[in-house]
Amino acid sequence: MIISFVRTILLYIAILTSVRLMGKRQISELQTSELVVTLLISDIAAIPMQDTGQPLASGFIPIAVLVMCEIAISVFMLKSGKFRRLVCGKPIVLINNGKVDQKEMARLRLSIEDFFEELREKDVFSIEDVAWAIMETNGKLSIIKKPEKDIPCNQLLGLNPPDKGIEVVVISDGEFSDFSMRLCGKSRQWVTEMIQRHHIPVSEVFIMTANSAGDYTIIPRGDGNSISSAKGGAS
């Protein structure tokens, strides 16, 4: 029992390491080669997990080979567009300047119901609003609306809103995030001073967010009421 437990933990760590090496992607965003490698790794790891008679090397070695192959293929795809198209295919235009390409939909075996479901997921409820629809190589649908149907941006409206930068979580469950503080350009001293203004111990902060402009929101532990400030302060 202990041997099975240890083997499972070791293989679990090996799989996590393999996925980290291949990069961060959700299952729905995997390219063809990445999906194949992910499925193979899960199957290979299951064999030595279940059969303690199998040496661990029978799981580690194939996993390592697959990860190296995937990394090599990724490098080749960066260097060669032809190789990338060979492995991943190429984007397919389903709506071209407002006109639906029925042949491409048939080639993809994409039903009308599935196509309209994809449109609704993009907040498009009328096909007449779409100028371009492109099926990407990872299976996601990209949409460009017709100019008269698209939401106007600030530039078209003549507005110039202030840039407040990125908002990040600088404290999570009482713990500081140095990485997040660097992202928004704030120091630990600044974060602590903002908390002390409200007489809340750092250990009692459930969530605190801040942005580059100095705006912040504090949610105390065990309290649904948040404390916000848009005045900011020096970093």
GROMACS .gro file of C-alpha atoms in nm:
model
  235
    1MET     CA    1   0.000   0.000   0.000
    2ILE     CA    2   0.279   0.243   0.092
    3ILE     CA    3   0.466   0.157  -0.229
    4SER     CA    4   0.157   0.231  -0.440
    5PHE     CA    5   0.107   0.559  -0.256
    6VAL     CA    6   0.467   0.670  -0.313
    7ARG     CA    7   0.463   0.564  -0.679
    8THR     CA    8   0.140   0.757  -0.737
    9ILE     CA    9   0.283   1.071  -0.576
   10LEU     CA   10   0.602   1.049  -0.783
   11LEU     CA   11   0.409   1.002  -1.108
   12TYR     CA   12   0.174   1.286  -1.014
   13ILE     CA   13   0.474   1.516  -0.967
   14ALA     CA   14   0.616   1.397  -1.301
   15ILE     CA   15   0.288   1.477  -1.481
   16LEU     CA   16   0.264   1.822  -1.320
   17THR     CA   17   0.623   1.895  -1.421
   18SER     CA   18   0.552   1.779  -1.777
   19VAL     CA   19   0.246   2.002  -1.811
   20ARG     CA   20   0.441   2.300  -1.671
   21LEU     CA   21   0.720   2.242  -1.924
   22MET     CA   22   0.472   2.235  -2.210
   23GLY     CA   23   0.318   2.567  -2.102
   24LYS     CA   24  -0.005   2.695  -1.949
   25ARG     CA   25  -0.312   2.628  -2.158
   26GLN     CA   26  -0.664   2.519  -2.092
   27ILE     CA   27  -0.786   2.197  -2.251
   28SER     CA   28  -1.003   2.395  -2.495
   29GLU     CA   29  -0.696   2.591  -2.613
   30LEU     CA   30  -0.468   2.295  -2.683
   31GLN     CA   31  -0.332   2.251  -3.032
   32THR     CA   32  -0.353   1.906  -3.194
   33SER     CA   33  -0.004   1.796  -3.092
   34GLU     CA   34  -0.048   1.924  -2.736
   35LEU     CA   35  -0.377   1.740  -2.694
   36VAL     CA   36  -0.227   1.414  -2.823
   37VAL     CA   37   0.070   1.439  -2.586
   38THR     CA   38  -0.158   1.520  -2.290
   39LEU     CA   39  -0.377   1.216  -2.357
   40LEU     CA   40  -0.076   0.987  -2.402
   41ILE     CA   41   0.090   1.107  -2.082
   42SER     CA   42  -0.225   1.035  -1.880
   43ASP     CA   43  -0.251   0.684  -2.026
   44ILE     CA   44   0.118   0.604  -1.978
   45ALA     CA   45   0.119   0.725  -1.618
   46ALA     CA   46  -0.183   0.509  -1.532
   47ILE     CA   47   0.002   0.183  -1.611
   48PRO     CA   48   0.276   0.195  -1.342
   49MET     CA   49   0.025   0.352  -1.098
   50GLN     CA   50  -0.200   0.047  -1.116
   51ASP     CA   51   0.065  -0.223  -1.167
   52THR     CA   52   0.329  -0.211  -0.893
   53GLY     CA   53   0.519  -0.482  -1.080
   54GLN     CA   54   0.604  -0.231  -1.350
   55PRO     CA   55   0.923  -0.031  -1.284
   56LEU     CA   56   0.873   0.344  -1.244
   57ALA     CA   57   1.111   0.399  -1.533
   58SER     CA   58   0.846   0.251  -1.763
   59GLY     CA   59   0.638   0.558  -1.682
   60PHE     CA   60   0.904   0.827  -1.641
   61ILE     CA   61   1.098   0.755  -1.961
   62PRO     CA   62   0.801   0.764  -2.207
   63ILE     CA   63   0.666   1.078  -2.038
   64ALA     CA   64   1.005   1.249  -2.068
   65VAL     CA   65   1.034   1.147  -2.435
   66LEU     CA   66   0.686   1.281  -2.514
   67VAL     CA   67   0.758   1.613  -2.341
   68MET     CA   68   1.087   1.651  -2.531
   69CYS     CA   69   0.908   1.570  -2.858
   70GLU     CA   70   0.638   1.830  -2.785
   71ILE     CA   71   0.897   2.096  -2.699
   72ALA     CA   72   1.092   2.014  -3.017
   73ILE     CA   73   0.774   2.033  -3.228
   74SER     CA   74   0.687   2.369  -3.067
   75VAL     CA   75   1.031   2.504  -3.161
   76PHE     CA   76   0.994   2.378  -3.519
   77MET     CA   77   0.651   2.540  -3.544
   78LEU     CA   78   0.799   2.872  -3.434
   79LYS     CA   79   1.066   2.846  -3.703
   80SER     CA   80   0.851   2.716  -3.989
   81GLY     CA   81   0.501   2.828  -4.082
   82LYS     CA   82   0.465   2.532  -4.321
   83PHE     CA   83   0.545   2.285  -4.043
   84ARG     CA   84   0.295   2.456  -3.813
   85ARG     CA   85   0.021   2.432  -4.077
   86LEU     CA   86   0.109   2.066  -4.129
   87VAL     CA   87   0.071   1.986  -3.758
   88CYS     CA   88  -0.203   2.227  -3.651
   89GLY     CA   89  -0.378   2.314  -3.975
   90LYS     CA   90  -0.478   2.671  -4.056
   91PRO     CA   91  -0.763   2.904  -3.959
   92ILE     CA   92  -1.080   2.862  -4.166
   93VAL     CA   93  -1.302   3.156  -4.262
   94LEU     CA   94  -1.668   3.063  -4.209
   95ILE     CA   95  -1.817   3.409  -4.270
   96ASN     CA   96  -1.635   3.618  -4.529
   97ASN     CA   97  -1.737   3.984  -4.531
   98GLY     CA   98  -2.091   3.897  -4.421
   99LYS     CA   99  -2.130   3.593  -4.648
  100VAL     CA  100  -2.154   3.244  -4.495
  101ASP     CA  101  -1.917   2.991  -4.655
  102GLN     CA  102  -2.131   2.677  -4.659
  103LYS     CA  103  -1.858   2.460  -4.813
  104GLU     CA  104  -1.616   2.533  -4.528
  105MET     CA  105  -1.886   2.461  -4.270
  106ALA     CA  106  -1.956   2.128  -4.438
  107ARG     CA  107  -1.582   2.048  -4.450
  108LEU     CA  108  -1.557   2.114  -4.077
  109ARG     CA  109  -1.875   1.909  -4.019
  110LEU     CA  110  -2.003   2.205  -3.817
  111SER     CA  111  -2.380   2.197  -3.776
  112ILE     CA  112  -2.591   2.512  -3.791
  113GLU     CA  113  -2.693   2.460  -3.426
  114ASP     CA  114  -2.330   2.434  -3.311
  115PHE     CA  115  -2.234   2.737  -3.517
  116PHE     CA  116  -2.509   2.952  -3.366
  117GLU     CA  117  -2.413   2.828  -3.019
  118GLU     CA  118  -2.058   2.949  -3.085
  119LEU     CA  119  -2.197   3.286  -3.197
  120ARG     CA  120  -2.409   3.322  -2.883
  121GLU     CA  121  -2.105   3.248  -2.667
  122LYS     CA  122  -1.947   3.553  -2.833
  123ASP     CA  123  -2.256   3.762  -2.743
  124VAL     CA  124  -2.374   3.761  -3.104
  125PHE     CA  125  -2.744   3.678  -3.138
  126SER     CA  126  -2.796   3.769  -3.503
  127ILE     CA  127  -2.585   3.634  -3.789
  128GLU     CA  128  -2.652   3.960  -3.973
  129ASP     CA  129  -2.427   4.137  -3.721
  130VAL     CA  130  -2.118   3.935  -3.824
  131ALA     CA  131  -1.871   4.054  -4.084
  132TRP     CA  132  -1.608   3.784  -4.031
  133ALA     CA  133  -1.611   3.452  -3.844
  134ILE     CA  134  -1.290   3.251  -3.830
  135MET     CA  135  -1.245   2.903  -3.685
  136GLU     CA  136  -0.901   2.905  -3.524
  137THR     CA  137  -0.664   2.608  -3.518
  138ASN     CA  138  -0.747   2.540  -3.150
  139GLY     CA  139  -1.118   2.506  -3.230
  140LYS     CA  140  -1.226   2.847  -3.101
  141LEU     CA  141  -1.437   3.083  -3.310
  142SER     CA  142  -1.320   3.443  -3.358
  143ILE     CA  143  -1.579   3.706  -3.448
  144ILE     CA  144  -1.554   4.051  -3.608
  145LYS     CA  145  -1.881   4.241  -3.612
  146LYS     CA  146  -1.993   4.476  -3.885
  147PRO     CA  147  -1.887   4.835  -3.805
  148GLU     CA  148  -2.245   4.955  -3.762
  149LYS     CA  149  -2.319   4.667  -3.522
  150ASP     CA  150  -2.003   4.686  -3.313
  151ILE     CA  151  -1.979   4.859  -2.975
  152PRO     CA  152  -1.811   5.200  -3.019
  153CYS     CA  153  -1.477   5.248  -2.846
  154ASN     CA  154  -1.365   5.552  -2.646
  155GLN     CA  155  -1.164   5.680  -2.942
  156LEU     CA  156  -1.473   5.695  -3.165
  157LEU     CA  157  -1.670   5.866  -2.888
  158GLY     CA  158  -1.394   6.122  -2.835
  159LEU     CA  159  -1.336   6.012  -2.478
  160ASN     CA  160  -1.000   5.989  -2.304
  161PRO     CA  161  -1.049   5.795  -1.977
  162PRO     CA  162  -0.754   5.779  -1.735
  163ASP     CA  163  -0.530   5.475  -1.748
  164LYS     CA  164  -0.539   5.315  -1.404
  165GLY     CA  165  -0.320   5.021  -1.500
  166ILE     CA  166  -0.372   4.660  -1.405
  167GLU     CA  167  -0.566   4.564  -1.093
  168VAL     CA  168  -0.417   4.269  -0.905
  169VAL     CA  169  -0.461   4.084  -0.576
  170VAL     CA  170  -0.184   4.213  -0.347
  171ILE     CA  171  -0.305   4.026  -0.037
  172SER     CA  172  -0.478   3.690  -0.044
  173ASP     CA  173  -0.602   3.541   0.284
  174GLY     CA  174  -0.358   3.747   0.490
  175GLU     CA  175  -0.053   3.681   0.270
  176PHE     CA  176   0.129   3.942   0.060
  177SER     CA  177   0.196   3.875  -0.308
  178ASP     CA  178   0.529   4.031  -0.405
  179PHE     CA  179   0.471   3.942  -0.770
  180SER     CA  180   0.135   4.124  -0.780
  181MET     CA  181   0.278   4.428  -0.602
  182ARG     CA  182   0.553   4.453  -0.864
  183LEU     CA  183   0.290   4.431  -1.141
  184CYS     CA  184   0.094   4.731  -1.009
  185GLY     CA  185   0.407   4.919  -0.899
  186LYS     CA  186   0.324   4.927  -0.528
  187SER     CA  187   0.548   4.845  -0.234
  188ARG     CA  188   0.469   4.634   0.070
  189GLN     CA  189   0.498   4.951   0.281
  190TRP     CA  190   0.232   5.124   0.071
  191VAL     CA  191  -0.004   4.828   0.099
  192THR     CA  192   0.047   4.811   0.476
  193GLU     CA  193  -0.020   5.185   0.514
  194MET     CA  194  -0.346   5.158   0.320
  195ILE     CA  195  -0.461   4.876   0.549
  196GLN     CA  196  -0.360   5.063   0.864
  197ARG     CA  197  -0.580   5.356   0.760
  198HIS     CA  198  -0.880   5.132   0.825
  199HIS     CA  199  -0.737   4.982   1.147
  200ILE     CA  200  -0.743   4.626   1.012
  201PRO     CA  201  -0.461   4.378   1.089
  202VAL     CA  202  -0.300   4.227   0.780
  203SER     CA  203  -0.386   3.880   0.908
  204GLU     CA  204  -0.756   3.976   0.898
  205VAL     CA  205  -0.750   4.081   0.531
  206PHE     CA  206  -0.922   3.819   0.316
  207ILE     CA  207  -0.862   3.995  -0.018
  208MET     CA  208  -0.698   4.323  -0.110
  209THR     CA  209  -0.669   4.443  -0.468
  210ALA     CA  210  -0.481   4.748  -0.596
  211ASN     CA  211  -0.397   4.910  -0.928
  212SER     CA  212  -0.120   5.133  -1.060
  213ALA     CA  213  -0.321   5.450  -0.994
  214GLY     CA  214  -0.340   5.368  -0.622
  215ASP     CA  215  -0.704   5.262  -0.610
  216TYR     CA  216  -0.762   4.967  -0.378
  217THR     CA  217  -1.033   4.742  -0.238
  218ILE     CA  218  -1.013   4.557   0.093
  219ILE     CA  219  -1.240   4.270   0.195
  220PRO     CA  220  -1.189   4.176   0.563
  221ARG     CA  221  -1.202   3.814   0.672
  222GLY     CA  222  -1.549   3.697   0.770
  223ASP     CA  223  -1.708   4.021   0.643
  224GLY     CA  224  -1.888   4.055   0.313
  225ASN     CA  225  -1.858   4.434   0.314
  226SER     CA  226  -1.567   4.568   0.112
  227ILE     CA  227  -1.369   4.888   0.172
  228SER     CA  228  -1.277   5.080  -0.142
  229SER     CA  229  -1.072   5.389  -0.215
  230ALA     CA  230  -1.017   5.575  -0.542
  231LYS     CA  231  -0.793   5.843  -0.393
  232GLY     CA  232  -0.473   5.643  -0.411
  233GLY     CA  233  -0.138   5.720  -0.259
  234ALA     CA  234   0.230   5.736  -0.339
  235SER     CA  235   0.410   5.406  -0.388
   0.00000   0.00000   0.00000
